[in-house]
Amino acid sequence: MKKFLILVFAILLAVPTLTGCSMRINNYENKLYSEKDINKNVKVGSIQDNILTREKAMAKALDIFDKGFNIKLNRENLNESVRIIRKPEKDILYWNITWTSINTKKMYNCVIDTSNGKIKSISLYNPNEENKGEKVEYILKEKDILSVVNPLFKALKINPNNYHINDGGIAYGYMVQNQVFNFKNKRDDKEDITIIVNCNNKAITSFFINTYEN
């Protein structure tokens, strides 16, 4: 539990610097448009054939916000940052896509594996939610969280029946009270999912797939 809580607080602290959490590939930020560009930065034989291109990654992120959160993003009204980040020890590359509303300053972030198109994380940040609402305890019970995550899980083709749900309790970040749920994979002990819910509006603010090594 202690290790899990440390992970959660690390996630919460990471949101304002959504594009700065991992090592970035020097001289290639915002410039990787082709498979050739990506291949230059990965060891020979370590990349798969089905590389996700920049535009396909952006289309996938927009689709997930639409179907999973019922948020239709209009890129004309958003500042846009698209970067490649790397997990150095495995030469895994991710598209790190962030949109920021010009008017409301709301931020929408999606991190996608370039090799297989799998979404690694999703984060939403609304500065207008800060300092709102009184402190409350456990807005959602474990059984209630399923109705909240259902649209997102359906969009990601995740079967909730394959997971045990653990209530991680209350956590605080950016003056907002959050409730944390951990979905433990019944079939694969090397993977679980962390969901963070804003206690004020019962909306998902973060989704992370966590992978562990033996």
PDB file of C-alpha atoms in Angstrom:
ATOM      1  CA  MET A   1       0.000   0.000   0.000  1.00  0.00           C
ATOM      2  CA  LYS A   2       2.840   2.404   0.854  1.00  0.00           C
ATOM      3  CA  LYS A   3       4.424   1.814  -2.553  1.00  0.00           C
ATOM      4  CA  PHE A   4       1.055   2.395  -4.234  1.00  0.00           C
ATOM      5  CA  LEU A   5       0.420   5.672  -2.372  1.00  0.00           C
ATOM      6  CA  ILE A   6       3.887   6.926  -3.307  1.00  0.00           C
ATOM      7  CA  LEU A   7       3.031   6.189  -6.950  1.00  0.00           C
ATOM      8  CA  VAL A   8      -0.268   8.066  -6.656  1.00  0.00           C
ATOM      9  CA  PHE A   9       1.326  11.173  -5.172  1.00  0.00           C
ATOM     10  CA  ALA A  10       3.984  11.075  -7.878  1.00  0.00           C
ATOM     11  CA  ILE A  11       1.203  11.028 -10.477  1.00  0.00           C
ATOM     12  CA  LEU A  12      -0.552  13.995  -8.873  1.00  0.00           C
ATOM     13  CA  LEU A  13       2.643  16.029  -8.728  1.00  0.00           C
ATOM     14  CA  ALA A  14       3.313  15.322 -12.405  1.00  0.00           C
ATOM     15  CA  VAL A  15       0.181  16.894 -13.917  1.00  0.00           C
ATOM     16  CA  PRO A  16       1.323  20.545 -14.299  1.00  0.00           C
ATOM     17  CA  THR A  17       4.428  19.399 -16.148  1.00  0.00           C
ATOM     18  CA  LEU A  18       2.698  16.843 -18.291  1.00  0.00           C
ATOM     19  CA  THR A  19       5.353  16.924 -20.989  1.00  0.00           C
ATOM     20  CA  GLY A  20       8.377  16.934 -18.746  1.00  0.00           C
ATOM     21  CA  CYS A  21       8.103  13.645 -16.856  1.00  0.00           C
ATOM     22  CA  SER A  22      10.314  11.499 -19.074  1.00  0.00           C
ATOM     23  CA  MET A  23      13.557  11.839 -20.980  1.00  0.00           C
ATOM     24  CA  ARG A  24      12.951  13.647 -24.242  1.00  0.00           C
ATOM     25  CA  ILE A  25      14.860  12.936 -27.420  1.00  0.00           C
ATOM     26  CA  ASN A  26      17.133  15.900 -28.086  1.00  0.00           C
ATOM     27  CA  ASN A  27      16.758  17.727 -31.405  1.00  0.00           C
ATOM     28  CA  TYR A  28      13.595  15.815 -32.304  1.00  0.00           C
ATOM     29  CA  GLU A  29      10.902  17.361 -30.097  1.00  0.00           C
ATOM     30  CA  ASN A  30       7.795  18.199 -32.125  1.00  0.00           C
ATOM     31  CA  LYS A  31       9.585  17.158 -35.331  1.00  0.00           C
ATOM     32  CA  LEU A  32       9.037  13.405 -35.598  1.00  0.00           C
ATOM     33  CA  TYR A  33       6.594  12.935 -38.431  1.00  0.00           C
ATOM     34  CA  SER A  34       7.715   9.697 -40.067  1.00  0.00           C
ATOM     35  CA  GLU A  35       8.678   6.148 -39.233  1.00  0.00           C
ATOM     36  CA  LYS A  36      12.205   6.951 -40.430  1.00  0.00           C
ATOM     37  CA  ASP A  37      12.581   9.649 -37.779  1.00  0.00           C
ATOM     38  CA  ILE A  38      11.505   7.288 -35.012  1.00  0.00           C
ATOM     39  CA  ASN A  39      13.712   4.444 -36.156  1.00  0.00           C
ATOM     40  CA  LYS A  40      16.849   6.589 -35.905  1.00  0.00           C
ATOM     41  CA  ASN A  41      16.422   6.726 -32.149  1.00  0.00           C
ATOM     42  CA  VAL A  42      15.793   3.056 -31.395  1.00  0.00           C
ATOM     43  CA  LYS A  43      18.224   0.147 -31.304  1.00  0.00           C
ATOM     44  CA  VAL A  44      18.147  -2.107 -34.354  1.00  0.00           C
ATOM     45  CA  GLY A  45      15.615  -4.894 -33.996  1.00  0.00           C
ATOM     46  CA  SER A  46      13.886  -3.385 -30.981  1.00  0.00           C
ATOM     47  CA  ILE A  47      11.004  -1.678 -32.760  1.00  0.00           C
ATOM     48  CA  GLN A  48       7.880  -3.286 -34.162  1.00  0.00           C
ATOM     49  CA  ASP A  49       6.585  -2.881 -37.689  1.00  0.00           C
ATOM     50  CA  ASN A  50       3.279  -1.260 -36.773  1.00  0.00           C
ATOM     51  CA  ILE A  51       4.635   2.137 -35.718  1.00  0.00           C
ATOM     52  CA  LEU A  52       1.959   4.690 -34.848  1.00  0.00           C
ATOM     53  CA  THR A  53       2.472   7.866 -36.852  1.00  0.00           C
ATOM     54  CA  ARG A  54       2.089  11.349 -35.418  1.00  0.00           C
ATOM     55  CA  GLU A  55      -1.257  12.101 -37.048  1.00  0.00           C
ATOM     56  CA  LYS A  56      -2.707   8.696 -36.176  1.00  0.00           C
ATOM     57  CA  ALA A  57      -1.668   9.187 -32.560  1.00  0.00           C
ATOM     58  CA  MET A  58      -3.379  12.570 -32.429  1.00  0.00           C
ATOM     59  CA  ALA A  59      -6.518  11.161 -34.020  1.00  0.00           C
ATOM     60  CA  LYS A  60      -6.552   8.345 -31.468  1.00  0.00           C
ATOM     61  CA  ALA A  61      -6.181  10.765 -28.554  1.00  0.00           C
ATOM     62  CA  LEU A  62      -9.022  12.953 -29.836  1.00  0.00           C
ATOM     63  CA  ASP A  63     -11.214   9.878 -30.248  1.00  0.00           C
ATOM     64  CA  ILE A  64     -10.544   8.714 -26.673  1.00  0.00           C
ATOM     65  CA  PHE A  65     -11.448  12.087 -25.182  1.00  0.00           C
ATOM     66  CA  ASP A  66     -14.631  12.036 -27.269  1.00  0.00           C
ATOM     67  CA  LYS A  67     -15.785   8.475 -26.548  1.00  0.00           C
ATOM     68  CA  GLY A  68     -14.254   8.003 -23.109  1.00  0.00           C
ATOM     69  CA  PHE A  69     -14.965  11.424 -21.577  1.00  0.00           C
ATOM     70  CA  ASN A  70     -17.604  12.911 -23.891  1.00  0.00           C
ATOM     71  CA  ILE A  71     -15.217  15.787 -24.610  1.00  0.00           C
ATOM     72  CA  LYS A  72     -15.026  16.961 -28.209  1.00  0.00           C
ATOM     73  CA  LEU A  73     -11.802  18.903 -28.610  1.00  0.00           C
ATOM     74  CA  ASN A  74     -11.561  21.546 -31.327  1.00  0.00           C
ATOM     75  CA  ARG A  75      -7.887  21.907 -32.188  1.00  0.00           C
ATOM     76  CA  GLU A  76      -8.482  25.408 -33.566  1.00  0.00           C
ATOM     77  CA  ASN A  77      -9.222  26.615 -30.021  1.00  0.00           C
ATOM     78  CA  LEU A  78      -6.318  24.816 -28.363  1.00  0.00           C
ATOM     79  CA  ASN A  79      -2.603  25.217 -27.937  1.00  0.00           C
ATOM     80  CA  GLU A  80      -0.963  21.986 -29.012  1.00  0.00           C
ATOM     81  CA  SER A  81       2.181  20.163 -27.925  1.00  0.00           C
ATOM     82  CA  VAL A  82       3.179  16.852 -29.507  1.00  0.00           C
ATOM     83  CA  ARG A  83       6.434  15.296 -28.347  1.00  0.00           C
ATOM     84  CA  ILE A  84       8.239  11.996 -28.329  1.00  0.00           C
ATOM     85  CA  ILE A  85       9.327  10.785 -24.890  1.00  0.00           C
ATOM     86  CA  ARG A  86      11.352   7.693 -24.127  1.00  0.00           C
ATOM     87  CA  LYS A  87      11.575   5.019 -21.469  1.00  0.00           C
ATOM     88  CA  PRO A  88      15.374   4.803 -21.697  1.00  0.00           C
ATOM     89  CA  GLU A  89      15.984   1.373 -20.210  1.00  0.00           C
ATOM     90  CA  LYS A  90      13.849  -0.328 -22.857  1.00  0.00           C
ATOM     91  CA  ASP A  91      14.010   2.116 -25.749  1.00  0.00           C
ATOM     92  CA  ILE A  92      10.239   2.440 -25.609  1.00  0.00           C
ATOM     93  CA  LEU A  93       8.980   5.587 -27.311  1.00  0.00           C
ATOM     94  CA  TYR A  94       5.709   7.333 -26.526  1.00  0.00           C
ATOM     95  CA  TRP A  95       3.753  10.093 -28.164  1.00  0.00           C
ATOM     96  CA  ASN A  96       3.065  12.685 -25.440  1.00  0.00           C
ATOM     97  CA  ILE A  97       0.179  14.841 -26.670  1.00  0.00           C
ATOM     98  CA  THR A  98      -1.096  17.844 -24.724  1.00  0.00           C
ATOM     99  CA  TRP A  99      -3.839  20.279 -25.660  1.00  0.00           C
ATOM    100  CA  THR A 100      -4.454  23.423 -23.596  1.00  0.00           C
ATOM    101  CA  SER A 101      -7.574  25.540 -23.982  1.00  0.00           C
ATOM    102  CA  ILE A 102      -6.684  29.096 -24.949  1.00  0.00           C
ATOM    103  CA  ASN A 103      -9.671  30.484 -23.033  1.00  0.00           C
ATOM    104  CA  THR A 104     -10.128  28.222 -19.988  1.00  0.00           C
ATOM    105  CA  LYS A 105      -6.548  26.909 -19.596  1.00  0.00           C
ATOM    106  CA  LYS A 106      -7.903  23.387 -19.200  1.00  0.00           C
ATOM    107  CA  MET A 107      -5.311  20.768 -20.138  1.00  0.00           C
ATOM    108  CA  TYR A 108      -5.820  17.419 -21.836  1.00  0.00           C
ATOM    109  CA  ASN A 109      -2.925  14.965 -22.039  1.00  0.00           C
ATOM    110  CA  CYS A 110      -2.614  11.543 -23.635  1.00  0.00           C
ATOM    111  CA  VAL A 111       0.486   9.316 -23.791  1.00  0.00           C
ATOM    112  CA  ILE A 112       0.510   6.569 -26.436  1.00  0.00           C
ATOM    113  CA  ASP A 113       3.013   3.792 -27.165  1.00  0.00           C
ATOM    114  CA  THR A 114       4.415   4.414 -30.659  1.00  0.00           C
ATOM    115  CA  SER A 115       4.994   0.719 -31.354  1.00  0.00           C
ATOM    116  CA  ASN A 116       1.512  -0.669 -30.720  1.00  0.00           C
ATOM    117  CA  GLY A 117      -0.857   2.280 -30.284  1.00  0.00           C
ATOM    118  CA  LYS A 118      -1.690   1.341 -26.701  1.00  0.00           C
ATOM    119  CA  ILE A 119      -2.656   4.247 -24.482  1.00  0.00           C
ATOM    120  CA  LYS A 120      -0.382   4.487 -21.451  1.00  0.00           C
ATOM    121  CA  SER A 121      -2.003   7.379 -19.623  1.00  0.00           C
ATOM    122  CA  ILE A 122      -4.646  10.096 -19.825  1.00  0.00           C
ATOM    123  CA  SER A 123      -4.794  13.221 -17.676  1.00  0.00           C
ATOM    124  CA  LEU A 124      -7.194  16.136 -17.461  1.00  0.00           C
ATOM    125  CA  TYR A 125      -6.467  19.296 -15.501  1.00  0.00           C
ATOM    126  CA  ASN A 126      -8.948  22.090 -14.845  1.00  0.00           C
ATOM    127  CA  PRO A 127      -7.504  25.069 -12.924  1.00  0.00           C
ATOM    128  CA  ASN A 128     -11.036  26.288 -12.226  1.00  0.00           C
ATOM    129  CA  GLU A 129     -11.589  23.283  -9.948  1.00  0.00           C
ATOM    130  CA  GLU A 130      -8.927  24.432  -7.504  1.00  0.00           C
ATOM    131  CA  ASN A 131     -10.129  25.525  -4.069  1.00  0.00           C
ATOM    132  CA  LYS A 132     -13.685  24.426  -4.808  1.00  0.00           C
ATOM    133  CA  GLY A 133     -15.809  22.214  -2.626  1.00  0.00           C
ATOM    134  CA  GLU A 134     -15.570  21.109   0.980  1.00  0.00           C
ATOM    135  CA  LYS A 135     -13.521  18.172   2.130  1.00  0.00           C
ATOM    136  CA  VAL A 136     -15.521  14.983   1.814  1.00  0.00           C
ATOM    137  CA  GLU A 137     -14.815  11.334   2.421  1.00  0.00           C
ATOM    138  CA  TYR A 138     -15.158   8.546  -0.119  1.00  0.00           C
ATOM    139  CA  ILE A 139     -17.643   9.976  -2.586  1.00  0.00           C
ATOM    140  CA  LEU A 140     -17.650   6.750  -4.595  1.00  0.00           C
ATOM    141  CA  LYS A 141     -17.787   3.199  -3.325  1.00  0.00           C
ATOM    142  CA  GLU A 142     -15.979   0.441  -5.181  1.00  0.00           C
ATOM    143  CA  LYS A 143     -19.172  -0.725  -6.875  1.00  0.00           C
ATOM    144  CA  ASP A 144     -20.027   2.836  -7.947  1.00  0.00           C
ATOM    145  CA  ILE A 145     -16.738   3.445  -9.717  1.00  0.00           C
ATOM    146  CA  LEU A 146     -17.720   0.986 -12.450  1.00  0.00           C
ATOM    147  CA  SER A 147     -20.424   3.312 -13.775  1.00  0.00           C
ATOM    148  CA  VAL A 148     -17.894   6.150 -13.842  1.00  0.00           C
ATOM    149  CA  VAL A 149     -15.185   4.250 -15.723  1.00  0.00           C
ATOM    150  CA  ASN A 150     -17.496   2.349 -18.069  1.00  0.00           C
ATOM    151  CA  PRO A 151     -17.368   4.821 -21.020  1.00  0.00           C
ATOM    152  CA  LEU A 152     -13.575   5.055 -20.836  1.00  0.00           C
ATOM    153  CA  PHE A 153     -13.067   1.314 -20.415  1.00  0.00           C
ATOM    154  CA  LYS A 154     -15.420   0.663 -23.319  1.00  0.00           C
ATOM    155  CA  ALA A 155     -13.498   3.097 -25.528  1.00  0.00           C
ATOM    156  CA  LEU A 156     -10.203   1.446 -24.535  1.00  0.00           C
ATOM    157  CA  LYS A 157     -11.680  -2.066 -24.914  1.00  0.00           C
ATOM    158  CA  ILE A 158     -10.892  -2.922 -21.288  1.00  0.00           C
ATOM    159  CA  ASN A 159     -13.059  -5.546 -19.600  1.00  0.00           C
ATOM    160  CA  PRO A 160     -13.595  -4.489 -15.942  1.00  0.00           C
ATOM    161  CA  ASN A 161     -14.425  -8.099 -15.058  1.00  0.00           C
ATOM    162  CA  ASN A 162     -10.739  -8.907 -15.497  1.00  0.00           C
ATOM    163  CA  TYR A 163      -9.796  -6.650 -12.576  1.00  0.00           C
ATOM    164  CA  HIS A 164     -10.094  -6.536  -8.812  1.00  0.00           C
ATOM    165  CA  ILE A 165     -10.980  -3.050  -7.553  1.00  0.00           C
ATOM    166  CA  ASN A 166      -9.097  -1.616  -4.581  1.00  0.00           C
ATOM    167  CA  ASP A 167     -10.063   1.693  -3.007  1.00  0.00           C
ATOM    168  CA  GLY A 168      -6.849   3.648  -2.585  1.00  0.00           C
ATOM    169  CA  GLY A 169      -8.484   6.304  -0.420  1.00  0.00           C
ATOM    170  CA  ILE A 170      -8.317  10.075  -0.597  1.00  0.00           C
ATOM    171  CA  ALA A 171      -5.381  11.962  -2.078  1.00  0.00           C
ATOM    172  CA  TYR A 172      -4.812  15.664  -2.543  1.00  0.00           C
ATOM    173  CA  GLY A 173      -3.299  17.496  -5.476  1.00  0.00           C
ATOM    174  CA  TYR A 174      -3.548  21.110  -6.615  1.00  0.00           C
ATOM    175  CA  MET A 175      -5.996  21.996  -3.832  1.00  0.00           C
ATOM    176  CA  VAL A 176      -8.434  19.426  -5.186  1.00  0.00           C
ATOM    177  CA  GLN A 177      -9.612  16.401  -3.268  1.00  0.00           C
ATOM    178  CA  ASN A 178      -9.312  13.196  -5.271  1.00  0.00           C
ATOM    179  CA  GLN A 179     -10.314   9.601  -4.760  1.00  0.00           C
ATOM    180  CA  VAL A 180      -7.997   6.886  -6.016  1.00  0.00           C
ATOM    181  CA  PHE A 181      -8.947   3.446  -7.305  1.00  0.00           C
ATOM    182  CA  ASN A 182      -6.531   0.705  -8.276  1.00  0.00           C
ATOM    183  CA  PHE A 183      -7.664  -2.008 -10.702  1.00  0.00           C
ATOM    184  CA  LYS A 184      -5.539  -5.125 -10.169  1.00  0.00           C
ATOM    185  CA  ASN A 185      -5.351  -7.405 -13.188  1.00  0.00           C
ATOM    186  CA  LYS A 186      -6.598 -10.884 -12.266  1.00  0.00           C
ATOM    187  CA  ARG A 187      -4.698 -12.513 -15.117  1.00  0.00           C
ATOM    188  CA  ASP A 188      -1.475 -10.525 -15.190  1.00  0.00           C
ATOM    189  CA  ASP A 189       0.239  -9.498 -11.952  1.00  0.00           C
ATOM    190  CA  LYS A 190       2.640  -7.296 -13.932  1.00  0.00           C
ATOM    191  CA  GLU A 191      -0.080  -4.815 -14.871  1.00  0.00           C
ATOM    192  CA  ASP A 192      -2.687  -2.749 -13.098  1.00  0.00           C
ATOM    193  CA  ILE A 193      -4.629   0.455 -13.697  1.00  0.00           C
ATOM    194  CA  THR A 194      -4.835   3.548 -11.519  1.00  0.00           C
ATOM    195  CA  ILE A 195      -7.915   5.763 -11.798  1.00  0.00           C
ATOM    196  CA  ILE A 196      -8.108   9.139 -10.040  1.00  0.00           C
ATOM    197  CA  VAL A 197     -11.516  10.781  -9.588  1.00  0.00           C
ATOM    198  CA  ASN A 198     -12.226  14.400  -8.660  1.00  0.00           C
ATOM    199  CA  CYS A 199     -14.391  14.283  -5.528  1.00  0.00           C
ATOM    200  CA  ASN A 200     -16.128  17.551  -6.399  1.00  0.00           C
ATOM    201  CA  ASN A 201     -17.633  16.458  -9.705  1.00  0.00           C
ATOM    202  CA  LYS A 202     -17.102  12.667  -9.660  1.00  0.00           C
ATOM    203  CA  ALA A 203     -15.199  12.884 -12.949  1.00  0.00           C
ATOM    204  CA  ILE A 204     -12.091  10.944 -13.935  1.00  0.00           C
ATOM    205  CA  THR A 205      -9.036  13.184 -14.012  1.00  0.00           C
ATOM    206  CA  SER A 206      -6.322  10.570 -14.509  1.00  0.00           C
ATOM    207  CA  PHE A 207      -5.931   7.102 -15.993  1.00  0.00           C
ATOM    208  CA  PHE A 208      -2.628   5.231 -15.851  1.00  0.00           C
ATOM    209  CA  ILE A 209      -1.604   1.725 -16.875  1.00  0.00           C
ATOM    210  CA  ASN A 210       1.170   0.604 -14.542  1.00  0.00           C
ATOM    211  CA  THR A 211       3.544  -2.189 -15.530  1.00  0.00           C
ATOM    212  CA  TYR A 212       5.921  -3.966 -13.195  1.00  0.00           C
ATOM    213  CA  GLU A 213       8.991  -6.123 -13.652  1.00  0.00           C
ATOM    214  CA  ASN A 214       9.876  -9.188 -11.599  1.00  0.00           C
TER     215      ASN A 214
END
